[in-house]
Coordinates of C-alpha atoms and ligand atoms in Angstrom, one line a residue:
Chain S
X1 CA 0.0 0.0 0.0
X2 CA 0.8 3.5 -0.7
X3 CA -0.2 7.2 -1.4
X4 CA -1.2 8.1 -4.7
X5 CA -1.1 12.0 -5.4
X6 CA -2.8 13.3 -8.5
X7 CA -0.6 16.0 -10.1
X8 CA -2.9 19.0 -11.2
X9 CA -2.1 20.5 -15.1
X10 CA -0.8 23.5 -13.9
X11 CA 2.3 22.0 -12.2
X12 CA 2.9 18.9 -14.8
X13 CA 5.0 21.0 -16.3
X14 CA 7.4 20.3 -13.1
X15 CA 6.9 16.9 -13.4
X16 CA 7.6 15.7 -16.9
X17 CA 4.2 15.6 -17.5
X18 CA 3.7 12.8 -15.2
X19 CA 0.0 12.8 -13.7
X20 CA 0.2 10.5 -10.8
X21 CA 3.0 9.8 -8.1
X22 CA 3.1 6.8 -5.9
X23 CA 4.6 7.4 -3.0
X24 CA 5.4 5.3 0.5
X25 CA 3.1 6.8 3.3
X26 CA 4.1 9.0 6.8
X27 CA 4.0 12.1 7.9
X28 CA 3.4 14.8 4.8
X29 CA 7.1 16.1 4.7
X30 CA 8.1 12.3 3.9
X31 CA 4.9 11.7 1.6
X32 CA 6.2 15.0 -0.3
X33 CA 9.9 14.3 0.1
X34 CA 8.9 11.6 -1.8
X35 CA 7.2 13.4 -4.8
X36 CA 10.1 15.5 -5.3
X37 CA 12.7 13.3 -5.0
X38 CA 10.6 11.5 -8.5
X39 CA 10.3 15.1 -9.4
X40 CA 12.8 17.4 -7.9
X41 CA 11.6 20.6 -10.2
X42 CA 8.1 20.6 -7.6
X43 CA 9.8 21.2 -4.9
X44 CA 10.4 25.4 -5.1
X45 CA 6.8 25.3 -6.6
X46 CA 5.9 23.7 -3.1
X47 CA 8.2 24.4 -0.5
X48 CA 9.7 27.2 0.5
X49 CA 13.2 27.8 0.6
X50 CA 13.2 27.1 4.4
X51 CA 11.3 24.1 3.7
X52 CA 7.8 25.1 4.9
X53 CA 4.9 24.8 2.6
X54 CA 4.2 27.8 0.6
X55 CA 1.2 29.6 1.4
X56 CA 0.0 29.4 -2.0
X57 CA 0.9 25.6 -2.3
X58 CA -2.0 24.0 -0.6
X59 CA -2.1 20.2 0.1
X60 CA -5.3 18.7 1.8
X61 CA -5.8 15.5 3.7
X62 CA -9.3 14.3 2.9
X63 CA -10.4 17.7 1.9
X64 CA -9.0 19.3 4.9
X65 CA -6.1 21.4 5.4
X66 CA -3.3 19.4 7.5
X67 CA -3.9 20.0 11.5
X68 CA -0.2 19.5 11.9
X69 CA 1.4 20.9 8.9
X70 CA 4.1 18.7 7.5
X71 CA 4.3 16.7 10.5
X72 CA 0.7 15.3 10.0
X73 CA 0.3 11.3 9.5
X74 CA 0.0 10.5 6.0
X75 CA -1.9 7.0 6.4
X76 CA -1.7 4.2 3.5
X77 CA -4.6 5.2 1.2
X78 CA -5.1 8.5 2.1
X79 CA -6.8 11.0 -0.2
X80 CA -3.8 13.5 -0.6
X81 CA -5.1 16.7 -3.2
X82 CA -2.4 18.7 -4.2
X83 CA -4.6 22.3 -5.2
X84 CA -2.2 25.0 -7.0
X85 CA -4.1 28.1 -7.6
X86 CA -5.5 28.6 -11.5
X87 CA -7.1 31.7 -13.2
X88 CA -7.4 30.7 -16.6
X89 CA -10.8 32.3 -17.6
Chain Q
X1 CA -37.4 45.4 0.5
X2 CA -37.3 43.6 -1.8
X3 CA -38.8 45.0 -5.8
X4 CA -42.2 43.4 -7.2
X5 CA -41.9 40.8 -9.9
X6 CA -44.4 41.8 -12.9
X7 CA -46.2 39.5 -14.2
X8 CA -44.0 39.4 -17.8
X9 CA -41.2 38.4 -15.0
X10 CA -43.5 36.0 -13.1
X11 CA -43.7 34.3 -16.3
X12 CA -40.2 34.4 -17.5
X13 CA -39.1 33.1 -14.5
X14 CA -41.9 30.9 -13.7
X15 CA -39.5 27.9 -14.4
X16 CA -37.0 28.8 -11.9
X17 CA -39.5 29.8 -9.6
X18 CA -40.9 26.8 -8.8
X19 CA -37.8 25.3 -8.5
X20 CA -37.3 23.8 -4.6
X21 CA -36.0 26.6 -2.5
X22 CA -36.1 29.3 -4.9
X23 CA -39.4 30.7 -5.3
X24 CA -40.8 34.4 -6.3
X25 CA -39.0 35.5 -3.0
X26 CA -35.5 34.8 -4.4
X27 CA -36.4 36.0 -8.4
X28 CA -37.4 39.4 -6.2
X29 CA -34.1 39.4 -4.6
X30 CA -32.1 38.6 -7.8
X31 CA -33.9 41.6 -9.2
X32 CA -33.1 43.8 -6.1
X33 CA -29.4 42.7 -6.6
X34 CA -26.2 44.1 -8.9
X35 CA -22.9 41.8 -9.6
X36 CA -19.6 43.0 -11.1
X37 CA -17.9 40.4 -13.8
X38 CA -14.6 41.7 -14.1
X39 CA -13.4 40.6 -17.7
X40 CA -15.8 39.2 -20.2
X41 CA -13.6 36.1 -21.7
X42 CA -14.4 32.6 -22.2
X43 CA -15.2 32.3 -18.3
X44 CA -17.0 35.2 -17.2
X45 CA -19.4 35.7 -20.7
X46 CA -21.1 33.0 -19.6
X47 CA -21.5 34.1 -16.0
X48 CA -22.5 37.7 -17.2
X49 CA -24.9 35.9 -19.4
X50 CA -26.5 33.1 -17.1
X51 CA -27.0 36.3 -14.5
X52 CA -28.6 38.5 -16.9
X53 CA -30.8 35.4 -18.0
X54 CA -32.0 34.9 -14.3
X55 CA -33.0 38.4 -13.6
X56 CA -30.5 40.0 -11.8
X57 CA -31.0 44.0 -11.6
X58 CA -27.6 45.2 -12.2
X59 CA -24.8 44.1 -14.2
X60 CA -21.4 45.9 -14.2
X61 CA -19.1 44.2 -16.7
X62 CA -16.1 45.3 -17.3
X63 CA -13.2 44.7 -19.8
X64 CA -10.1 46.0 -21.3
X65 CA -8.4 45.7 -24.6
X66 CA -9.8 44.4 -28.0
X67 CA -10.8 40.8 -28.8
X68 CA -8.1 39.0 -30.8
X69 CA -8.3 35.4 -32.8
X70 CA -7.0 33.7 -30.0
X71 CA -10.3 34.3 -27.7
X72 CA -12.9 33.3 -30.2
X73 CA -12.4 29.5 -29.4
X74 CA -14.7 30.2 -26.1
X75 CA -15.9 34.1 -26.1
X76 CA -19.4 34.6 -26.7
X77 CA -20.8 37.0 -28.5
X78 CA -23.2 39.2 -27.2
X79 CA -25.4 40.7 -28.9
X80 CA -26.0 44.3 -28.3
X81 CA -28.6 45.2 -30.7
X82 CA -31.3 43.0 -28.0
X83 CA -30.6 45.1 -25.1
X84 CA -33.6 47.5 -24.9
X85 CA -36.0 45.5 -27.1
X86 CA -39.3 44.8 -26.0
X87 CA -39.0 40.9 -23.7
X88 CA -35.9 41.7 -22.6
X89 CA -36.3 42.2 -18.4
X90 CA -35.6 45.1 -17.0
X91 CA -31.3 45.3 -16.5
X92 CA -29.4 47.9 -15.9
X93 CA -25.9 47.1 -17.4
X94 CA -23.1 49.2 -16.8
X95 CA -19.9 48.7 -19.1
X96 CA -16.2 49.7 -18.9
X97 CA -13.1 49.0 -21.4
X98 CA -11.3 49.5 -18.5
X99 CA -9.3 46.5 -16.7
X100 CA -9.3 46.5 -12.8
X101 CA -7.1 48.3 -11.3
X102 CA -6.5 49.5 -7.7
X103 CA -7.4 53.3 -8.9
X104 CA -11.1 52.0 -10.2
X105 CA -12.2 49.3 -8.0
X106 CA -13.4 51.2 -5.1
X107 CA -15.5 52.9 -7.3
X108 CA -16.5 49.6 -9.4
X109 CA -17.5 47.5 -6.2
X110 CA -19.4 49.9 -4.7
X111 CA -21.9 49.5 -7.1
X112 CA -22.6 46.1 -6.5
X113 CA -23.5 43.3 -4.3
X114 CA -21.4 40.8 -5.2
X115 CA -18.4 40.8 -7.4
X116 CA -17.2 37.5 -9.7
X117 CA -13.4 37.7 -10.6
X118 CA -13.2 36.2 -14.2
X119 CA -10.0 37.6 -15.5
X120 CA -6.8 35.2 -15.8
X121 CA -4.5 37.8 -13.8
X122 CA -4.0 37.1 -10.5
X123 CA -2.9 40.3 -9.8
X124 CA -5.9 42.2 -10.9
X125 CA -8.0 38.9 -8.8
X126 CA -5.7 40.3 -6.2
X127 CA -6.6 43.7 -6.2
X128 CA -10.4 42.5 -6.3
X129 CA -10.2 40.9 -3.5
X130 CA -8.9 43.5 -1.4
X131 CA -11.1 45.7 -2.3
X132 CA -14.1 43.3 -1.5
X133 CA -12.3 43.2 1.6
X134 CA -12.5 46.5 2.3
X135 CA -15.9 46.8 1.2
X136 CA -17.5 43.5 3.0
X137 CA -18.3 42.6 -0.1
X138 CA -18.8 38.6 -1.7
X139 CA -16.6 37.5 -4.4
X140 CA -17.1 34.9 -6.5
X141 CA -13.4 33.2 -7.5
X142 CA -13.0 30.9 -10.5
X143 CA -10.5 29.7 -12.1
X144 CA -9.7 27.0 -15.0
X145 CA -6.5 25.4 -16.3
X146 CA -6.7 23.0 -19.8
X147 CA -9.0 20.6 -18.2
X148 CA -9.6 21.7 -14.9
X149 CA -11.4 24.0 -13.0
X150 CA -11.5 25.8 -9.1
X151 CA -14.6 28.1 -7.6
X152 CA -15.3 29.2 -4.3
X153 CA -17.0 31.9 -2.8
X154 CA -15.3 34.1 -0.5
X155 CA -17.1 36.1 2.5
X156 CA -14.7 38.7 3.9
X157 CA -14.3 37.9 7.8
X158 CA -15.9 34.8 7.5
X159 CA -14.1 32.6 4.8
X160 CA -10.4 32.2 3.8
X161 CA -9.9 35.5 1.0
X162 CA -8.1 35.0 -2.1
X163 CA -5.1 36.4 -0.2
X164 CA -5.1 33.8 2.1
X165 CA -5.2 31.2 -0.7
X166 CA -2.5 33.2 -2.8
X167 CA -0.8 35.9 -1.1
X168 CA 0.6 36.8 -4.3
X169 CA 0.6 35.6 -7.9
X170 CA 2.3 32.3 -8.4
X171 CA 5.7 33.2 -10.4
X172 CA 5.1 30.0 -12.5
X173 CA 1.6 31.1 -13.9
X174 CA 1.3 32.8 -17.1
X175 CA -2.2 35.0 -17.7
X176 CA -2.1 34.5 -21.3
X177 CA -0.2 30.7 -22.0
X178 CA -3.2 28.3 -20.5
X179 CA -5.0 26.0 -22.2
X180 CA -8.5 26.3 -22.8
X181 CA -11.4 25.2 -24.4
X182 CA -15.0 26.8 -24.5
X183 CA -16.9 24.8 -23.2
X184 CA -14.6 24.3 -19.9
X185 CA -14.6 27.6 -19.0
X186 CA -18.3 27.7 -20.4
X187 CA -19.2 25.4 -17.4
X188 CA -17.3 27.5 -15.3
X189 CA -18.8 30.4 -16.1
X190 CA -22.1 29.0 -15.7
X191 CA -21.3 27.4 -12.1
X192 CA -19.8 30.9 -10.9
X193 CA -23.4 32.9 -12.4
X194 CA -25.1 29.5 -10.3
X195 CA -22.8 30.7 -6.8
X196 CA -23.9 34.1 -7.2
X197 CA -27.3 34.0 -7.8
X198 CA -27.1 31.3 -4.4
X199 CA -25.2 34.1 -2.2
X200 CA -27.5 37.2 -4.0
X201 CA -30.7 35.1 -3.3
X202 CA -29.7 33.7 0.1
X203 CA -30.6 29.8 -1.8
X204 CA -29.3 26.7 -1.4
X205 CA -25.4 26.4 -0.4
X206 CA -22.9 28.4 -1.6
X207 CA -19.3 27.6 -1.7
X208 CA -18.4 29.8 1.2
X209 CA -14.7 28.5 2.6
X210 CA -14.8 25.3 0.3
X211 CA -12.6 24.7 -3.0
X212 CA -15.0 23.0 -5.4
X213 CA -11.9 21.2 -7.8
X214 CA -13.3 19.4 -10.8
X215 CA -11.3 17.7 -13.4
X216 CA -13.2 17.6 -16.9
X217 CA -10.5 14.9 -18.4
X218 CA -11.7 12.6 -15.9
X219 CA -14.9 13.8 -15.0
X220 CA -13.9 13.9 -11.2
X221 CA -14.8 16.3 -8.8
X222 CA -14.1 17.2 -4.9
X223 CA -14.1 19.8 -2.1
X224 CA -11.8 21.1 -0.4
X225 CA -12.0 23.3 3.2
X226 CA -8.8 25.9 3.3
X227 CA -8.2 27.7 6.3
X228 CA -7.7 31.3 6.9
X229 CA -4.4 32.6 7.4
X230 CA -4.3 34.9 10.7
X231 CA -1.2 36.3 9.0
X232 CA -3.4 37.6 5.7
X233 CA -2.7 41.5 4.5
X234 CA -5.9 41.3 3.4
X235 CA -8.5 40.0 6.0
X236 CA -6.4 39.0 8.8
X237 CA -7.6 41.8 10.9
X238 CA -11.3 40.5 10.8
Ligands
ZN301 ZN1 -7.3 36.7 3.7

């Protein structure tokens, strides 16, 4: 078992078009740790450069906004939604 | 309160009326009520046009520049020559060639109820925003990319604002290099008319706080809650 993470369009640029990543679960840094070390271009659209999550890089945890930040259990399974902002009109 | 229906509206509308929830109460409001669609393109035609279709009182529709070849893939075109015939309701509609900037949308918002941010600039959504802000004022956020679309609907003080979701625009996305197609944005457009006619009427649920993400290549779609950032220059004194 693992975490699969959709990649939206916006950022499959940064990931050599690839639209799914399969990653081991645990806490969110090591879930997304794991995306970018398949993809390292995601990381500065993600993290910032001290390694937080950027504030307009929002990852949700079955729909909800992690209640510990990166340190929040990523469980086998989980629904993990990477949600970069998009204004195309 | 709010303005009689006649009975050329009653009967226009009749089909929405008797929808569940709705009734001649919220057709009254909708006429009572103004929006601002900032940019007419591919996402907020239709949202300019499904909230003209539904009654609304007031539209303010604003949009700078000329068209060029590249928008005629999903911009509608509306047709002038009907405004002012006889059948038509009774609309105000307020126009500028003007984009939105932080010298006009003081002025613009205060015109209006609610305001729906259709323009691919995420600094001029931005700008927007703060100003709604400011003004207490609803907005309406939608956005598409290729395939997939976002909207929400953002209550200043009581949801997360678009400055909380994007403090400033992302470095990586381009206003004019995203794919489209009409009828994605069409859709679009048509949800974010269906948000503000919910928030203008007081009907049904809007999508105050939540993210509704669909993906049209898949036909998947789910919600998403954000917080509010205490930290926001925008709302974070609320
Ligand atoms: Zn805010």
């Amino acid at each position: 078992m693992a975490v699969e993470i959709r990649i939206p369009a916006a950022l499959r640029r940064f990931t050599g078009g690839a639209r799914r990543v399969e990653v081991a679960a645990g806490t969110l840094a090591e879930v997304l740790a794991g995306v970018f070390g398949q993809h390292p271009d995601l990381r500065g659209r993600m993290l910032t450069a001290e390694g937080g999550l950027r504030a307009d890089a929002r990852v949700f945890i079955a729909g909800d906004e992690p209640e510990q930040g990166l340190a929040t259990a990523v469980g086998d399974g989980a629904e993990v939604t990477i949600l970069p902002p998009i204004a195309g009109a | 309160m709010w303005p009689e229906l006649t009975e050329h509206e009653l009967e226009r509308y009749k089909r929405q009326i008797q929808m569940a929830g709705f009734g001649e109460e919220s057709q009254r409001r909708l006429k009572g009520a103004s929006a601002l669609v900032t940019r007419l393109g591919g996402l907020g035609g239709p949202a300019a046009l499904y909230l003209a279709m539904a009654g609304i009182g007031k539209l303010f529709i604003a949009h700078g520049g000329t068209c060029t070849p590249s928008n005629l893939n999903r911009m509608l075109l509306m047709r002038d020559d009907a405004v002012g015939r006889p059948r038509i309701p009774t609309l105000e509609i307020v126009t500028s060639t003007d984009y939105a900037t932080e010298e006009n949308v003081g002025e613009w918002v205060s015109q209006v109820d609610l305001v729906c941010t259709t323009t691919p600039d995420f600094g001029e959504r931005l700008v927007l925003n703060r100003e709604c802000v400011r003004q207490r004022k609803p907005l309406v956020h939608s956005g598409m990319n290729e395939w997939e679309c976002q909207l929400t609907v953002i209550v200043p003080g009581q949801t997360p604002c678009l400055e909380c979701l994007v403090p400033e625009p992302p470095e990586w996305w381009d206003p004019y290099g995203f794919g489209v197609i009409g009828p994605v944005c069409g859709m679009l457009g048509c949800l974010t008319a269906l948000e503000a006619i919910k928030v203008l009427t007081g009907c049904a649920e809007p999508l105050a706080g939540t993210i509704l993400s669909i993906d049209l290549e898949e036909m998947s779609m789910s919600k998403c809650r954000p917080n509010r950032r205490s930290d926001c220059g925008a709302c974070g004194h609320l």
